[in-house]
Amino acid sequence: ARCHRALSPQLPLLCLSLCQLSEHHHSLLAIARLLPDITPRERELRRRLSLCAMAQLLGKAPCAVLSLGAQEELLVLAQLLAQSWPHHLQLPTQHHALQDLDQEACYLSHSLLYLADIVVGTERPQGEQWGHLQQLCTQLERFGSGLREGMGQFYRSQLKNLATVLCIKWQELLE
């Protein structure tokens, strides 16, 4: 418990520092996945870092999500997840064909979904978190049914499959 109290005030600074290691979504996801997930303190660090990384990738202030209480995390995650779909993402359009932009948006959305899964974790939600997780499942269902697939768009099929897998996983936490 002594180590946990020593880390708590440093947690926001640590998360912000780790988010500054890269601007690329794939690297930020890799950093979050490298952190251990054994103790409650480690899980909190992974959750907070993932939420911070999502905010940064979506152009939000990462420090704003670090001051949240545990009960508010899933509520903010629902807001970030709503902006994580490929058609909502703002990507630079300079030297890219339309299909390349779509593929890059799906790739970013893929990483954002994995970061969201780290935030949700594997523990059953308590209190208000139950309703927020239910809202997240509804968002994933709508996303999966709204994402059109087509020939040569395997990346869209992968994203749709990930959304379906996460939706099932999160629904199991609600049972």
XYZ file of N, CA, C and O in Angstrom:
700
model
N 0.823 -1.186 0.000
C 0.000 0.000 0.000
C 0.871 1.255 0.000
O 0.467 2.270 -0.529
N 2.045 1.184 0.645
C 2.925 2.335 0.687
C 3.380 2.735 -0.718
O 3.410 3.903 -1.065
N 3.716 1.766 -1.565
C 4.126 2.051 -2.944
C 2.969 2.650 -3.727
O 3.164 3.537 -4.542
N 1.748 2.167 -3.483
C 0.577 2.667 -4.202
C 0.372 4.150 -3.898
O 0.116 4.944 -4.781
N 0.480 4.543 -2.614
C 0.319 5.943 -2.253
C 1.432 6.791 -2.863
O 1.206 7.922 -3.239
N 2.617 6.229 -2.977
C 3.740 6.983 -3.537
C 3.560 7.216 -5.035
O 3.999 8.224 -5.555
N 2.903 6.322 -5.730
C 2.725 6.449 -7.173
C 1.551 7.349 -7.532
O 1.601 8.061 -8.524
N 0.487 7.364 -6.735
C -0.742 8.076 -7.095
C -0.530 9.525 -7.516
O -1.025 9.935 -8.555
N 0.205 10.350 -6.752
C 0.394 11.730 -7.207
C 1.256 11.816 -8.474
O 1.176 12.782 -9.219
N 2.075 10.826 -8.709
C 2.964 10.824 -9.866
C 2.297 10.241 -11.109
O 2.826 10.379 -12.209
N 1.159 9.613 -10.943
C 0.497 8.928 -12.059
C 0.209 9.851 -13.248
O 0.560 9.508 -14.382
N -0.392 11.028 -13.044
C -0.643 11.893 -14.210
C 0.642 12.291 -14.938
O 0.687 12.250 -16.168
N 1.659 12.645 -14.201
C 2.926 13.048 -14.819
C 3.549 11.874 -15.577
O 4.063 12.044 -16.680
N 3.487 10.688 -14.991
C 4.020 9.497 -15.648
C 3.273 9.211 -16.951
O 3.886 8.948 -17.984
N 1.944 9.279 -16.921
C 1.145 9.035 -18.127
C 1.446 10.071 -19.212
O 1.602 9.712 -20.386
N 1.516 11.325 -18.826
C 1.828 12.365 -19.814
C 3.210 12.153 -20.410
O 3.402 12.316 -21.616
N 4.174 11.767 -19.564
C 5.536 11.515 -20.062
C 5.556 10.350 -21.033
O 6.203 10.425 -22.084
N 4.836 9.278 -20.712
C 4.799 8.116 -21.595
C 4.101 8.445 -22.910
O 4.503 7.959 -23.971
N 3.084 9.283 -22.867
C 2.388 9.682 -24.101
C 3.280 10.534 -24.999
O 3.066 10.580 -26.213
N 4.249 11.196 -24.411
C 5.149 12.037 -25.205
C 6.223 11.237 -25.929
O 6.947 11.773 -26.752
N 6.327 9.948 -25.631
C 7.341 9.125 -26.278
C 7.097 8.962 -27.772
O 8.021 8.709 -28.533
N 5.845 9.083 -28.196
C 5.528 8.916 -29.614
C 4.219 9.623 -29.940
O 3.363 9.787 -29.068
N 4.078 9.991 -31.187
C 2.806 10.534 -31.665
C 2.046 9.506 -32.490
O 0.908 9.739 -32.860
N 2.691 8.387 -32.789
C 2.052 7.369 -33.627
C 1.211 6.426 -32.772
O 1.660 5.941 -31.743
N 0.004 6.174 -33.215
C -0.935 5.361 -32.457
C -0.421 3.944 -32.207
O -0.647 3.380 -31.142
N 0.257 3.368 -33.161
C 0.766 2.007 -33.001
C 1.791 1.962 -31.863
O 1.790 1.032 -31.048
N 2.646 2.964 -31.783
C 3.660 3.013 -30.731
C 3.027 3.251 -29.365
O 3.443 2.645 -28.365
N 2.027 4.136 -29.296
C 1.356 4.389 -28.017
C 0.641 3.136 -27.516
O 0.653 2.840 -26.319
N 0.036 2.392 -28.423
C -0.601 1.135 -28.051
C 0.447 0.143 -27.544
O 0.240 -0.538 -26.539
N 1.584 0.071 -28.212
C 2.656 -0.838 -27.790
C 3.159 -0.470 -26.397
O 3.404 -1.361 -25.569
N 3.293 0.817 -26.107
C 3.731 1.247 -24.781
C 2.732 0.789 -23.722
O 3.111 0.249 -22.681
N 1.450 0.991 -23.982
C 0.418 0.583 -23.021
C 0.429 -0.931 -22.810
O 0.274 -1.417 -21.691
N 0.641 -1.678 -23.877
C 0.661 -3.145 -23.774
C 1.908 -3.660 -23.058
O 1.885 -4.752 -22.503
N 2.984 -2.888 -23.079
C 4.219 -3.312 -22.415
C 4.121 -3.240 -20.893
O 4.858 -3.927 -20.195
N 3.229 -2.401 -20.404
C 3.094 -2.267 -18.959
C 2.466 -3.525 -18.372
O 1.534 -4.088 -18.949
N 2.957 -3.960 -17.220
C 2.382 -5.166 -16.600
C 0.930 -4.927 -16.171
O 0.513 -3.789 -15.975
N 0.201 -6.013 -16.015
C -1.225 -5.953 -15.679
C -1.523 -6.971 -14.581
O -2.416 -7.798 -14.720
N -0.756 -6.911 -13.499
C -0.910 -7.904 -12.447
C -1.537 -7.304 -11.193
O -2.517 -7.821 -10.681
N -0.992 -6.203 -10.720
C -1.489 -5.581 -9.494
C -2.517 -4.501 -9.839
O -2.557 -3.999 -10.964
N -3.339 -4.117 -8.872
C -4.293 -3.024 -9.125
C -3.592 -1.731 -9.552
O -4.097 -1.008 -10.405
N -2.443 -1.430 -8.984
C -1.694 -0.228 -9.341
C -1.261 -0.280 -10.808
O -1.365 0.699 -11.535
N -0.795 -1.432 -11.251
C -0.366 -1.592 -12.645
C -1.548 -1.465 -13.597
O -1.447 -0.840 -14.654
N -2.685 -2.047 -13.206
C -3.879 -1.931 -14.043
C -4.344 -0.484 -14.134
O -4.758 -0.013 -15.199
N -4.265 0.245 -13.026
C -4.655 1.656 -13.036
C -3.739 2.449 -13.971
O -4.208 3.279 -14.749
N -2.447 2.191 -13.910
C -1.502 2.884 -14.787
C -1.809 2.583 -16.250
O -1.864 3.485 -17.085
N -2.068 1.321 -16.589
C -2.395 0.946 -17.976
C -3.673 1.626 -18.446
O -3.755 2.141 -19.556
N -4.709 1.624 -17.568
C -5.990 2.253 -17.921
C -5.812 3.739 -18.174
O -6.274 4.277 -19.170
N -5.146 4.396 -17.234
C -4.971 5.846 -17.344
C -4.109 6.211 -18.546
O -4.387 7.173 -19.254
N -3.041 5.452 -18.785
C -2.190 5.721 -19.941
C -2.979 5.529 -21.233
O -2.878 6.339 -22.163
N -3.777 4.477 -21.306
C -4.568 4.207 -22.513
C -5.591 5.313 -22.763
O -5.773 5.762 -23.903
N -6.244 5.775 -21.710
C -7.210 6.861 -21.838
C -6.512 8.149 -22.266
O -6.996 8.882 -23.140
N -5.352 8.404 -21.689
C -4.549 9.579 -22.037
C -4.108 9.507 -23.508
O -4.192 10.502 -24.241
N -3.659 8.331 -23.945
C -3.223 8.151 -25.330
C -4.389 8.357 -26.293
O -4.234 8.995 -27.344
N -5.566 7.829 -25.949
C -6.742 8.025 -26.804
C -7.057 9.509 -26.946
O -7.315 9.986 -28.054
N -7.050 10.218 -25.831
C -7.345 11.654 -25.864
C -6.341 12.370 -26.758
O -6.722 13.186 -27.606
N -5.070 12.047 -26.594
C -4.024 12.685 -27.404
C -4.219 12.395 -28.884
O -4.140 13.289 -29.720
N -4.499 11.144 -29.220
C -4.667 10.765 -30.627
C -5.887 11.416 -31.265
O -5.929 11.625 -32.474
N -6.886 11.715 -30.444
C -8.107 12.336 -30.962
C -8.076 13.858 -30.867
O -9.085 14.523 -31.096
N -6.908 14.412 -30.517
C -6.753 15.861 -30.481
C -7.334 16.522 -29.249
O -7.591 17.722 -29.242
N -7.563 15.755 -28.209
C -8.073 16.292 -26.948
C -6.894 16.522 -26.010
O -5.811 15.989 -26.203
N -7.120 17.248 -24.945
C -6.070 17.486 -23.953
C -5.906 16.240 -23.085
O -6.826 15.899 -22.338
N -4.779 15.549 -23.192
C -4.596 14.326 -22.408
C -4.651 14.562 -20.905
O -5.118 13.715 -20.156
N -4.217 15.750 -20.457
C -4.204 16.002 -19.017
C -5.620 16.071 -18.449
O -5.826 15.797 -17.263
N -6.615 16.383 -19.261
C -7.992 16.471 -18.774
C -8.523 15.117 -18.324
O -9.304 15.044 -17.369
N -8.104 14.041 -18.962
C -8.607 12.722 -18.586
C -7.861 12.151 -17.386
O -8.321 11.205 -16.764
N -6.727 12.719 -17.049
C -5.938 12.191 -15.941
C -6.478 12.599 -14.580
O -6.163 11.985 -13.575
N -7.312 13.630 -14.538
C -7.859 14.080 -13.262
C -9.170 13.379 -12.923
O -9.767 13.645 -11.891
N -9.605 12.473 -13.764
C -10.882 11.788 -13.559
C -10.802 10.774 -12.437
O -9.770 10.150 -12.216
N -11.928 10.578 -11.780
C -12.043 9.486 -10.834
C -12.347 8.203 -11.587
O -12.758 8.228 -12.749
N -12.137 7.076 -10.933
C -12.357 5.774 -11.572
C -13.793 5.631 -12.085
O -14.026 4.999 -13.111
N -14.771 6.226 -11.395
C -16.169 6.116 -11.807
C -16.447 6.865 -13.113
O -17.408 6.577 -13.803
N -15.603 7.845 -13.435
C -15.827 8.666 -14.626
C -15.110 8.138 -15.864
O -15.389 8.591 -16.970
N -14.198 7.200 -15.703
C -13.378 6.737 -16.826
C -14.204 6.201 -17.979
O -13.968 6.552 -19.136
N -15.170 5.330 -17.687
C -15.961 4.727 -18.772
C -16.886 5.737 -19.436
O -17.157 5.634 -20.633
N -17.340 6.729 -18.684
C -18.165 7.779 -19.271
C -17.352 8.572 -20.295
O -17.796 8.808 -21.416
N -16.133 8.947 -19.937
C -15.261 9.675 -20.856
C -14.835 8.766 -22.006
O -14.746 9.204 -23.152
N -14.612 7.490 -21.711
C -14.265 6.543 -22.765
C -15.369 6.482 -23.813
O -15.092 6.436 -25.015
N -16.626 6.513 -23.387
C -17.744 6.490 -24.342
C -17.688 7.712 -25.258
O -17.946 7.603 -26.459
N -17.332 8.868 -24.711
C -17.220 10.077 -25.526
C -16.067 9.957 -26.519
O -16.195 10.341 -27.678
N -14.936 9.417 -26.062
C -13.788 9.246 -26.956
C -14.060 8.176 -28.010
O -13.681 8.336 -29.173
N -14.725 7.103 -27.602
C -15.016 6.020 -28.538
C -15.931 6.502 -29.661
O -15.779 6.098 -30.812
N -16.851 7.402 -29.337
C -17.756 7.943 -30.356
C -16.998 8.700 -31.440
O -17.471 8.819 -32.572
N -15.806 9.188 -31.105
C -14.987 9.932 -32.066
C -13.927 9.054 -32.715
O -13.122 9.538 -33.502
N -13.924 7.766 -32.394
C -12.866 6.856 -32.854
C -13.193 6.111 -34.138
O -12.382 5.333 -34.618
N -14.371 6.307 -34.695
C -14.740 5.594 -35.901
C -14.051 6.231 -37.095
O -13.847 7.444 -37.127
N -13.712 5.461 -38.093
C -12.952 5.987 -39.243
C -13.560 7.231 -39.884
O -12.837 8.147 -40.250
N -14.879 7.302 -39.995
C -15.496 8.455 -40.666
C -15.442 9.729 -39.823
O -15.696 10.813 -40.328
N -15.103 9.631 -38.525
C -14.978 10.807 -37.661
C -13.541 11.317 -37.554
O -13.319 12.429 -37.094
N -12.575 10.497 -37.936
C -11.173 10.840 -37.721
C -10.689 11.869 -38.738
O -11.012 11.793 -39.918
N -9.911 12.797 -38.259
C -9.331 13.845 -39.103
C -7.891 13.460 -39.420
O -7.047 13.455 -38.539
N -7.624 13.111 -40.660
C -6.271 12.751 -41.081
C -5.768 13.760 -42.100
O -6.553 14.308 -42.873
N -4.465 13.997 -42.116
C -3.919 14.911 -43.136
C -4.146 14.339 -44.534
O -3.935 13.158 -44.768
N -4.575 15.180 -45.451
C -4.957 14.704 -46.789
C -3.929 15.010 -47.864
O -4.210 14.808 -49.042
N -2.743 15.488 -47.503
C -1.798 15.960 -48.499
C -1.512 14.960 -49.609
O -1.947 15.125 -50.721
N -0.755 13.973 -49.391
C -0.265 13.105 -50.471
C -0.897 11.711 -50.431
O -0.244 10.734 -50.721
N -2.165 11.657 -50.103
C -2.806 10.358 -49.967
C -4.012 10.238 -50.895
O -4.770 11.189 -51.065
N -4.163 9.072 -51.453
C -5.368 8.775 -52.219
C -6.494 8.527 -51.219
O -6.261 8.244 -50.047
N -7.723 8.614 -51.685
C -8.877 8.428 -50.812
C -8.851 7.058 -50.138
O -9.124 6.939 -48.945
N -8.501 5.998 -50.858
C -8.451 4.658 -50.273
C -7.360 4.576 -49.213
O -7.545 3.946 -48.186
N -6.209 5.217 -49.450
C -5.138 5.231 -48.446
C -5.601 5.908 -47.165
O -5.291 5.459 -46.066
N -6.342 7.002 -47.296
C -6.867 7.697 -46.122
C -7.847 6.815 -45.366
O -7.835 6.775 -44.137
N -8.703 6.123 -46.080
C -9.655 5.223 -45.450
C -8.922 4.109 -44.710
O -9.262 3.775 -43.576
N -7.911 3.558 -45.333
C -7.146 2.485 -44.702
C -6.414 3.011 -43.461
O -6.406 2.357 -42.424
N -5.830 4.190 -43.554
C -5.125 4.786 -42.414
C -6.099 5.103 -41.281
O -5.792 4.906 -40.102
N -7.296 5.569 -41.613
C -8.312 5.852 -40.595
C -8.743 4.565 -39.896
O -8.920 4.537 -38.673
N -8.890 3.489 -40.652
C -9.256 2.199 -40.054
C -8.133 1.674 -39.161
O -8.389 1.104 -38.092
N -6.903 1.883 -39.577
C -5.745 1.469 -38.785
C -5.699 2.229 -37.464
O -5.496 1.645 -36.395
N -5.925 3.536 -37.502
C -5.976 4.348 -36.284
C -7.141 3.915 -35.411
O -7.003 3.752 -34.196
N -8.295 3.701 -36.016
C -9.469 3.261 -35.272
C -9.217 1.914 -34.593
O -9.645 1.680 -33.457
N -8.504 1.040 -35.264
C -8.125 -0.269 -34.724
C -7.324 -0.096 -33.437
O -7.611 -0.729 -32.407
N -6.316 0.769 -33.467
C -5.502 1.028 -32.278
C -6.335 1.653 -31.163
O -6.187 1.308 -29.987
N -7.232 2.571 -31.534
C -8.085 3.211 -30.528
C -9.000 2.193 -29.847
O -9.241 2.276 -28.637
N -9.495 1.214 -30.608
C -10.336 0.175 -30.003
C -9.535 -0.683 -29.024
O -10.031 -1.039 -27.957
N -8.306 -1.013 -29.377
C -7.459 -1.780 -28.451
C -7.165 -0.974 -27.190
O -7.156 -1.525 -26.080
N -6.911 0.321 -27.333
C -6.693 1.169 -26.157
C -7.959 1.218 -25.301
O -7.888 1.155 -24.065
N -9.122 1.304 -25.946
C -10.391 1.301 -25.215
C -10.561 0.006 -24.438
O -11.032 0.008 -23.291
N -10.151 -1.100 -25.023
C -10.259 -2.389 -24.340
C -9.385 -2.424 -23.086
O -9.769 -2.999 -22.070
N -8.221 -1.799 -23.146
C -7.364 -1.732 -21.957
C -8.045 -0.909 -20.871
O -7.994 -1.265 -19.689
N -8.717 0.168 -21.256
C -9.422 1.001 -20.278
C -10.548 0.201 -19.621
O -10.720 0.243 -18.399
N -11.298 -0.542 -20.405
C -12.402 -1.337 -19.854
C -11.870 -2.424 -18.925
O -12.407 -2.655 -17.843
N -10.786 -3.065 -19.319
C -10.180 -4.085 -18.466
C -10.954 -5.387 -18.455
O -11.742 -5.678 -19.367
N -10.752 -6.155 -17.395
C -11.368 -7.481 -17.301
C -12.211 -7.659 -16.038
O -12.719 -8.748 -15.778
N -12.354 -6.598 -15.259
C -13.132 -6.689 -14.021
C -14.569 -6.255 -14.268
O -14.827 -5.354 -15.053
N -15.486 -6.897 -13.578
C -16.897 -6.549 -13.717
C -17.121 -5.115 -13.236
O -16.589 -4.709 -12.217
N -17.922 -4.343 -13.973
C -18.163 -2.950 -13.592
C -19.024 -2.859 -12.328
O -19.865 -3.730 -12.076
N -18.792 -1.811 -11.566
C -19.537 -1.575 -10.335
C -20.333 -0.276 -10.455
O -19.889 0.665 -11.113
N -21.477 -0.222 -9.827
C -22.272 1.002 -9.763
C -22.596 1.574 -11.126
O -23.087 0.888 -12.021
N -22.297 2.878 -11.275
C -22.596 3.599 -12.514
C -21.823 3.055 -13.709
O -22.232 3.217 -14.854
N -20.680 2.430 -13.446
C -19.852 1.907 -14.534
C -20.614 0.862 -15.345
O -20.365 0.706 -16.531
N -21.539 0.156 -14.721
C -22.314 -0.869 -15.419
C -23.077 -0.239 -16.590
O -23.038 -0.733 -17.710
N -23.753 0.860 -16.329
C -24.510 1.550 -17.379
C -23.601 2.123 -18.461
O -23.947 2.103 -19.639
N -22.434 2.626 -18.047
C -21.488 3.173 -19.025
C -20.942 2.066 -19.926
O -20.787 2.271 -21.129
N -20.671 0.901 -19.346
C -20.177 -0.216 -20.164
C -21.272 -0.699 -21.110
O -20.997 -1.048 -22.260
N -22.491 -0.676 -20.659
C -23.612 -1.040 -21.526
C -23.696 -0.069 -22.706
O -23.914 -0.482 -23.848
N -23.469 1.215 -22.453
C -23.459 2.221 -23.517
C -22.310 1.961 -24.494
O -22.484 2.079 -25.711
N -21.157 1.570 -23.975
C -20.019 1.257 -24.840
C -20.339 0.071 -25.747
O -19.989 0.074 -26.930
N -21.009 -0.937 -25.209
C -21.397 -2.106 -26.014
C -22.360 -1.695 -27.123
O -22.228 -2.153 -28.268
N -23.288 -0.826 -26.805
C -24.230 -0.337 -27.803
C -23.495 0.420 -28.906
O -23.807 0.249 -30.093
N -22.511 1.232 -28.526
C -21.716 1.953 -29.520
C -20.998 0.980 -30.449
O -20.963 1.190 -31.662
N -20.409 -0.061 -29.877
C -19.685 -1.038 -30.702
C -20.626 -1.787 -31.641
O -20.282 -2.058 -32.787
N -21.821 -2.121 -31.163
C -22.800 -2.805 -32.017
C -23.181 -1.926 -33.200
O -23.244 -2.388 -34.339
N -23.441 -0.644 -32.931
C -23.803 0.287 -34.006
C -22.651 0.458 -34.990
O -22.859 0.507 -36.197
N -21.461 0.542 -34.456
C -20.290 0.699 -35.309
C -20.120 -0.508 -36.216
O -19.941 -0.365 -37.422
N -20.192 -1.708 -35.626
C -20.021 -2.930 -36.404
C -21.048 -3.070 -37.501
O -20.739 -3.488 -38.619
N -22.282 -2.697 -37.208
C -23.322 -2.821 -38.233
C -23.239 -1.702 -39.268
O -23.733 -1.853 -40.378
N -22.611 -0.587 -38.925
C -22.534 0.542 -39.850
C -21.291 0.570 -40.715
O -21.218 1.354 -41.657
N -20.324 -0.280 -40.446
C -19.078 -0.272 -41.212
C -19.240 -1.155 -42.444
O -19.440 -2.365 -42.336
N -19.150 -0.536 -43.605
C -19.324 -1.285 -44.856
C -18.015 -1.940 -45.264
O -16.957 -1.339 -45.206
N -18.137 -3.172 -45.687
C -16.984 -3.930 -46.163
C -17.099 -4.060 -47.680
O -18.173 -3.902 -48.241
N -15.996 -4.364 -48.321
C -16.018 -4.546 -49.760
C -14.758 -5.236 -50.234
O -13.819 -5.471 -49.469
N -14.749 -5.558 -51.497
C -13.579 -6.193 -52.095
C -12.364 -5.281 -51.937
O -12.455 -4.081 -52.146
N -11.249 -5.863 -51.526
C -10.027 -5.095 -51.363
C -10.004 -4.228 -50.114
O -9.129 -3.390 -49.969
N -10.978 -4.406 -49.247
C -11.029 -3.622 -48.013
C -10.948 -4.547 -46.798
O -11.757 -4.467 -45.875
N -9.944 -5.398 -46.797
C -9.755 -6.348 -45.708
C -9.578 -5.619 -44.383
O -10.017 -6.098 -43.336
N -8.947 -4.460 -44.414
C -8.727 -3.676 -43.197
C -10.053 -3.285 -42.543
O -10.149 -3.213 -41.326
N -11.100 -3.072 -43.344
C -12.422 -2.768 -42.783
C -13.028 -4.017 -42.127
O -13.650 -3.930 -41.081
N -12.813 -5.174 -42.747
C -13.303 -6.424 -42.158
C -12.612 -6.702 -40.822
O -13.250 -7.126 -39.861
N -11.316 -6.444 -40.760
C -10.582 -6.646 -39.510
C -11.104 -5.726 -38.418
O -11.257 -6.143 -37.268
N -11.374 -4.479 -38.754
C -11.887 -3.526 -37.778
C -13.279 -3.926 -37.297
O -13.575 -3.881 -36.102
N -14.113 -4.356 -38.227
C -15.465 -4.792 -37.870
C -15.398 -6.022 -36.963
O -16.134 -6.117 -35.977
N -14.500 -6.947 -37.273
C -14.329 -8.145 -36.433
C -13.853 -7.778 -35.033
O -14.328 -8.334 -34.044
N -12.896 -6.841 -34.942
C -12.416 -6.413 -33.631
C -13.546 -5.788 -32.821
O -13.695 -6.082 -31.629
N -14.349 -4.947 -33.441
C -15.479 -4.333 -32.742
C -16.446 -5.403 -32.236
O -16.935 -5.323 -31.100
N -16.688 -6.423 -33.022
C -17.582 -7.508 -32.619
C -17.001 -8.301 -31.452
O -17.709 -8.589 -30.481
N -15.723 -8.630 -31.523
C -15.063 -9.390 -30.450
C -15.084 -8.600 -29.142
O -15.392 -9.146 -28.080
N -14.769 -7.311 -29.219
C -14.767 -6.488 -28.010
C -16.170 -6.337 -27.445
O -16.365 -6.365 -26.225
N -17.150 -6.205 -28.311
C -18.532 -6.091 -27.857
C -18.941 -7.339 -27.079
O -19.517 -7.248 -25.991
N -18.623 -8.497 -27.595
C -18.945 -9.767 -26.918
C -18.185 -9.856 -25.582
O -18.772 -10.206 -24.562
N -16.908 -9.506 -25.614
C -16.092 -9.541 -24.390
C -16.671 -8.627 -23.314
O -16.793 -9.008 -22.153
N -17.032 -7.412 -23.707
C -17.553 -6.443 -22.742
C -18.945 -6.848 -22.261
O -19.284 -6.634 -21.102
N -19.761 -7.446 -23.140
C -21.085 -7.907 -22.707
C -20.970 -9.015 -21.677
O -21.793 -9.114 -20.766
N -19.928 -9.846 -21.806
C -19.712 -10.905 -20.817
C -19.396 -10.310 -19.450
O -19.721 -10.913 -18.422
N -18.770 -9.152 -19.400
C -18.504 -8.487 -18.120
C -19.801 -7.994 -17.468
O -19.847 -7.820 -16.258
N -20.824 -7.778 -18.279
C -22.111 -7.290 -17.760
C -22.982 -8.417 -17.204
O -23.941 -8.147 -16.489
N -22.653 -9.647 -17.549
C -23.496 -10.781 -17.108
C -23.202 -11.174 -15.688
O -22.192 -10.990 -15.115
